């Protein structure tokens, strides 16, 4: 009788286990997260997640051409925007490896026609955005001329005679002008046009057959069309000549070619490792401090895992690429809409592939002890307040942002992966730390 009861319990237990749905695999979790980001019958994108040699996710979403109802394909071609910078930087490194250029030589030694102030800037300072040159994207005359075809030499005219914003090497300030000037350096040093040299020195050796310099005249198979949101809703993106961004953001590509690019960066296919690794080194400023930017790469972390990454934005398109070199993880998200910001999606997918997924499920907490005003460096003040049962963080002078408490004792800023943590210091004083992925941690004292 006891044996029959035991057999019955085993059968019931087995049946219950069989009835429970299996936990989703990592591949399924990645796909489920990406699926929530895109909408049907709208502009979309392509997502690729790779770990080692295994493709965990490669999927197309939405429409490549809304007007004609053309579905996105996994091999669709997108504007790469500022991720182009890392490929331009590699082109420079191939010339350094060949002995044609030196990273610490002045740009004036390559182009003697430059004004003295700009001419003294080193190639390394251009690569790391520590030159002090005004960003061409912020110059009104340049913005007004974006429909016009232009050469790198012609674009220099918008900024080369302007006063430098700071002494070269003393600060970091992102400027597309740096990579337009590097485009000109490549042309002068190689004796070829930028597209010709990049193709011969970087793209062809890596088999990146679907990557090219952008042009509205060329017939590009599987090219996705770009979109933006207007007052009346979705519309075609404003026209920009793809000759305008030059090596700062003028390339077209696919996620598969970016996977080839990523794989090559673990090898010496283009340049020796010692030279390649300089691209992933933080820029050292003249005061001894370091900023988290290399040669076309932002050097950050995803859930504590060191990352190499970059984003891109250009008319009608946004892009994000993240590498976790220690885990051999690559995540790239390319979209054909200015309204589809892929950054947080890419970060979440990267964390999942790296084995450190975010816990973003909200919980109820009593944070009344942490309410009050906190003072950060440089006179910045942030207030933690409660309103109608919700917590908010408000930088003084700005709008309040809701806080989302989670089980790991983080308080996420709503709509962001940046978060706050609270603790008491050694003296028992209340502290709040703002964890910003791009700017690092900053601590405030109540």
PDB file of N, CA and C in Angstrom, residues 86-87 90-91 94 198-211 256-271:
ATOM      1  N   UNK A  86      35.445  54.426 -35.484  1.00  0.00           N
ATOM      2  CA  UNK A  86      36.405  53.394 -35.115  1.00  0.00           C
ATOM      3  C   UNK A  86      37.053  52.767 -36.347  1.00  0.00           C
ATOM      4  N   UNK A  87      36.328  52.732 -37.460  1.00  0.00           N
ATOM      5  CA  UNK A  87      36.906  52.235 -38.710  1.00  0.00           C
ATOM      6  C   UNK A  87      37.869  53.252 -39.312  1.00  0.00           C
ATOM      7  N   UNK A  90      41.015  52.981 -37.378  1.00  0.00           N
ATOM      8  CA  UNK A  90      41.823  51.832 -37.803  1.00  0.00           C
ATOM      9  C   UNK A  90      42.562  52.131 -39.094  1.00  0.00           C
ATOM     10  N   UNK A  91      41.939  52.878 -39.998  1.00  0.00           N
ATOM     11  CA  UNK A  91      42.638  53.265 -41.221  1.00  0.00           C
ATOM     12  C   UNK A  91      43.884  54.074 -40.893  1.00  0.00           C
ATOM     13  N   UNK A  94      46.603  51.729 -39.626  1.00  0.00           N
ATOM     14  CA  UNK A  94      47.300  50.983 -40.675  1.00  0.00           C
ATOM     15  C   UNK A  94      48.399  51.833 -41.304  1.00  0.00           C
ATOM     16  N   UNK A 198      40.148  53.254 -47.250  1.00  0.00           N
ATOM     17  CA  UNK A 198      39.460  52.453 -46.243  1.00  0.00           C
ATOM     18  C   UNK A 198      39.093  51.086 -46.813  1.00  0.00           C
ATOM     19  N   UNK A 199      38.607  51.069 -48.049  1.00  0.00           N
ATOM     20  CA  UNK A 199      38.249  49.803 -48.678  1.00  0.00           C
ATOM     21  C   UNK A 199      39.437  48.871 -48.828  1.00  0.00           C
ATOM     22  N   UNK A 200      40.571  49.418 -49.298  1.00  0.00           N
ATOM     23  CA  UNK A 200      41.746  48.584 -49.549  1.00  0.00           C
ATOM     24  C   UNK A 200      42.438  48.140 -48.270  1.00  0.00           C
ATOM     25  N   UNK A 201      42.487  49.026 -47.261  1.00  0.00           N
ATOM     26  CA  UNK A 201      43.278  48.744 -46.063  1.00  0.00           C
ATOM     27  C   UNK A 201      42.493  48.057 -44.959  1.00  0.00           C
ATOM     28  N   UNK A 202      41.162  48.236 -44.934  1.00  0.00           N
ATOM     29  CA  UNK A 202      40.367  47.718 -43.816  1.00  0.00           C
ATOM     30  C   UNK A 202      39.236  46.803 -44.293  1.00  0.00           C
ATOM     31  N   UNK A 203      38.366  47.309 -45.153  1.00  0.00           N
ATOM     32  CA  UNK A 203      37.145  46.579 -45.491  1.00  0.00           C
ATOM     33  C   UNK A 203      37.420  45.307 -46.297  1.00  0.00           C
ATOM     34  N   UNK A 204      38.211  45.412 -47.347  1.00  0.00           N
ATOM     35  CA  UNK A 204      38.480  44.245 -48.185  1.00  0.00           C
ATOM     36  C   UNK A 204      39.228  43.147 -47.432  1.00  0.00           C
ATOM     37  N   UNK A 205      40.287  43.456 -46.663  1.00  0.00           N
ATOM     38  CA  UNK A 205      40.970  42.391 -45.919  1.00  0.00           C
ATOM     39  C   UNK A 205      40.071  41.657 -44.938  1.00  0.00           C
ATOM     40  N   UNK A 206      39.048  42.329 -44.415  1.00  0.00           N
ATOM     41  CA  UNK A 206      38.167  41.708 -43.425  1.00  0.00           C
ATOM     42  C   UNK A 206      36.919  41.094 -44.059  1.00  0.00           C
ATOM     43  N   UNK A 207      36.784  41.207 -45.359  1.00  0.00           N
ATOM     44  CA  UNK A 207      35.612  40.647 -46.024  1.00  0.00           C
ATOM     45  C   UNK A 207      34.337  41.400 -45.735  1.00  0.00           C
ATOM     46  N   UNK A 208      34.459  42.696 -45.426  1.00  0.00           N
ATOM     47  CA  UNK A 208      33.273  43.514 -45.127  1.00  0.00           C
ATOM     48  C   UNK A 208      32.681  44.040 -46.436  1.00  0.00           C
ATOM     49  N   UNK A 209      32.055  43.128 -47.183  1.00  0.00           N
ATOM     50  CA  UNK A 209      31.594  43.432 -48.534  1.00  0.00           C
ATOM     51  C   UNK A 209      30.378  44.353 -48.561  1.00  0.00           C
ATOM     52  N   UNK A 210      29.675  44.450 -47.452  1.00  0.00           N
ATOM     53  CA  UNK A 210      28.463  45.275 -47.428  1.00  0.00           C
ATOM     54  C   UNK A 210      28.677  46.616 -46.746  1.00  0.00           C
ATOM     55  N   UNK A 211      29.930  46.949 -46.471  1.00  0.00           N
ATOM     56  CA  UNK A 211      30.250  48.239 -45.859  1.00  0.00           C
ATOM     57  C   UNK A 211      30.845  49.147 -46.918  1.00  0.00           C
ATOM     58  N   UNK A 256      26.071  41.935 -39.922  1.00  0.00           N
ATOM     59  CA  UNK A 256      27.016  40.848 -40.202  1.00  0.00           C
ATOM     60  C   UNK A 256      28.422  41.380 -40.449  1.00  0.00           C
ATOM     61  N   UNK A 257      28.524  42.515 -41.137  1.00  0.00           N
ATOM     62  CA  UNK A 257      29.843  43.108 -41.338  1.00  0.00           C
ATOM     63  C   UNK A 257      30.412  43.620 -40.016  1.00  0.00           C
ATOM     64  N   UNK A 258      29.556  44.119 -39.139  1.00  0.00           N
ATOM     65  CA  UNK A 258      30.038  44.547 -37.826  1.00  0.00           C
ATOM     66  C   UNK A 258      30.519  43.355 -37.006  1.00  0.00           C
ATOM     67  N   UNK A 259      29.919  42.190 -37.217  1.00  0.00           N
ATOM     68  CA  UNK A 259      30.408  40.981 -36.552  1.00  0.00           C
ATOM     69  C   UNK A 259      31.790  40.598 -37.090  1.00  0.00           C
ATOM     70  N   UNK A 260      32.009  40.781 -38.379  1.00  0.00           N
ATOM     71  CA  UNK A 260      33.347  40.533 -38.949  1.00  0.00           C
ATOM     72  C   UNK A 260      34.362  41.522 -38.373  1.00  0.00           C
ATOM     73  N   UNK A 261      33.951  42.756 -38.237  1.00  0.00           N
ATOM     74  CA  UNK A 261      34.807  43.788 -37.663  1.00  0.00           C
ATOM     75  C   UNK A 261      35.180  43.434 -36.228  1.00  0.00           C
ATOM     76  N   UNK A 262      34.181  43.051 -35.451  1.00  0.00           N
ATOM     77  CA  UNK A 262      34.421  42.669 -34.058  1.00  0.00           C
ATOM     78  C   UNK A 262      35.403  41.496 -33.969  1.00  0.00           C
ATOM     79  N   UNK A 263      35.192  40.481 -34.771  1.00  0.00           N
ATOM     80  CA  UNK A 263      36.063  39.301 -34.720  1.00  0.00           C
ATOM     81  C   UNK A 263      37.506  39.668 -35.060  1.00  0.00           C
ATOM     82  N   UNK A 264      37.682  40.569 -36.011  1.00  0.00           N
ATOM     83  CA  UNK A 264      39.029  40.960 -36.422  1.00  0.00           C
ATOM     84  C   UNK A 264      39.774  41.685 -35.315  1.00  0.00           C
ATOM     85  N   UNK A 265      39.041  42.348 -34.429  1.00  0.00           N
ATOM     86  CA  UNK A 265      39.680  43.116 -33.358  1.00  0.00           C
ATOM     87  C   UNK A 265      40.309  42.230 -32.285  1.00  0.00           C
ATOM     88  N   UNK A 266      40.044  40.924 -32.330  1.00  0.00           N
ATOM     89  CA  UNK A 266      40.725  39.992 -31.436  1.00  0.00           C
ATOM     90  C   UNK A 266      41.990  39.424 -32.074  1.00  0.00           C
ATOM     91  N   UNK A 267      42.283  39.854 -33.285  1.00  0.00           N
ATOM     92  CA  UNK A 267      43.417  39.323 -34.041  1.00  0.00           C
ATOM     93  C   UNK A 267      44.373  40.457 -34.427  1.00  0.00           C
ATOM     94  N   UNK A 268      45.396  40.090 -35.144  1.00  0.00           N
ATOM     95  CA  UNK A 268      46.334  41.065 -35.707  1.00  0.00           C
ATOM     96  C   UNK A 268      46.163  41.137 -37.223  1.00  0.00           C
ATOM     97  N   UNK A 269      44.942  40.959 -37.662  1.00  0.00           N
ATOM     98  CA  UNK A 269      44.675  40.929 -39.098  1.00  0.00           C
ATOM     99  C   UNK A 269      45.050  42.237 -39.784  1.00  0.00           C
ATOM    100  N   UNK A 270      44.937  43.358 -39.068  1.00  0.00           N
ATOM    101  CA  UNK A 270      45.190  44.664 -39.688  1.00  0.00           C
ATOM    102  C   UNK A 270      46.447  45.330 -39.151  1.00  0.00           C
ATOM    103  N   UNK A 271      46.631  45.304 -37.845  1.00  0.00           N
ATOM    104  CA  UNK A 271      47.809  45.924 -37.222  1.00  0.00           C
ATOM    105  C   UNK A 271      48.244  45.050 -36.046  1.00  0.00           C
TER     106      UNK A 271
END
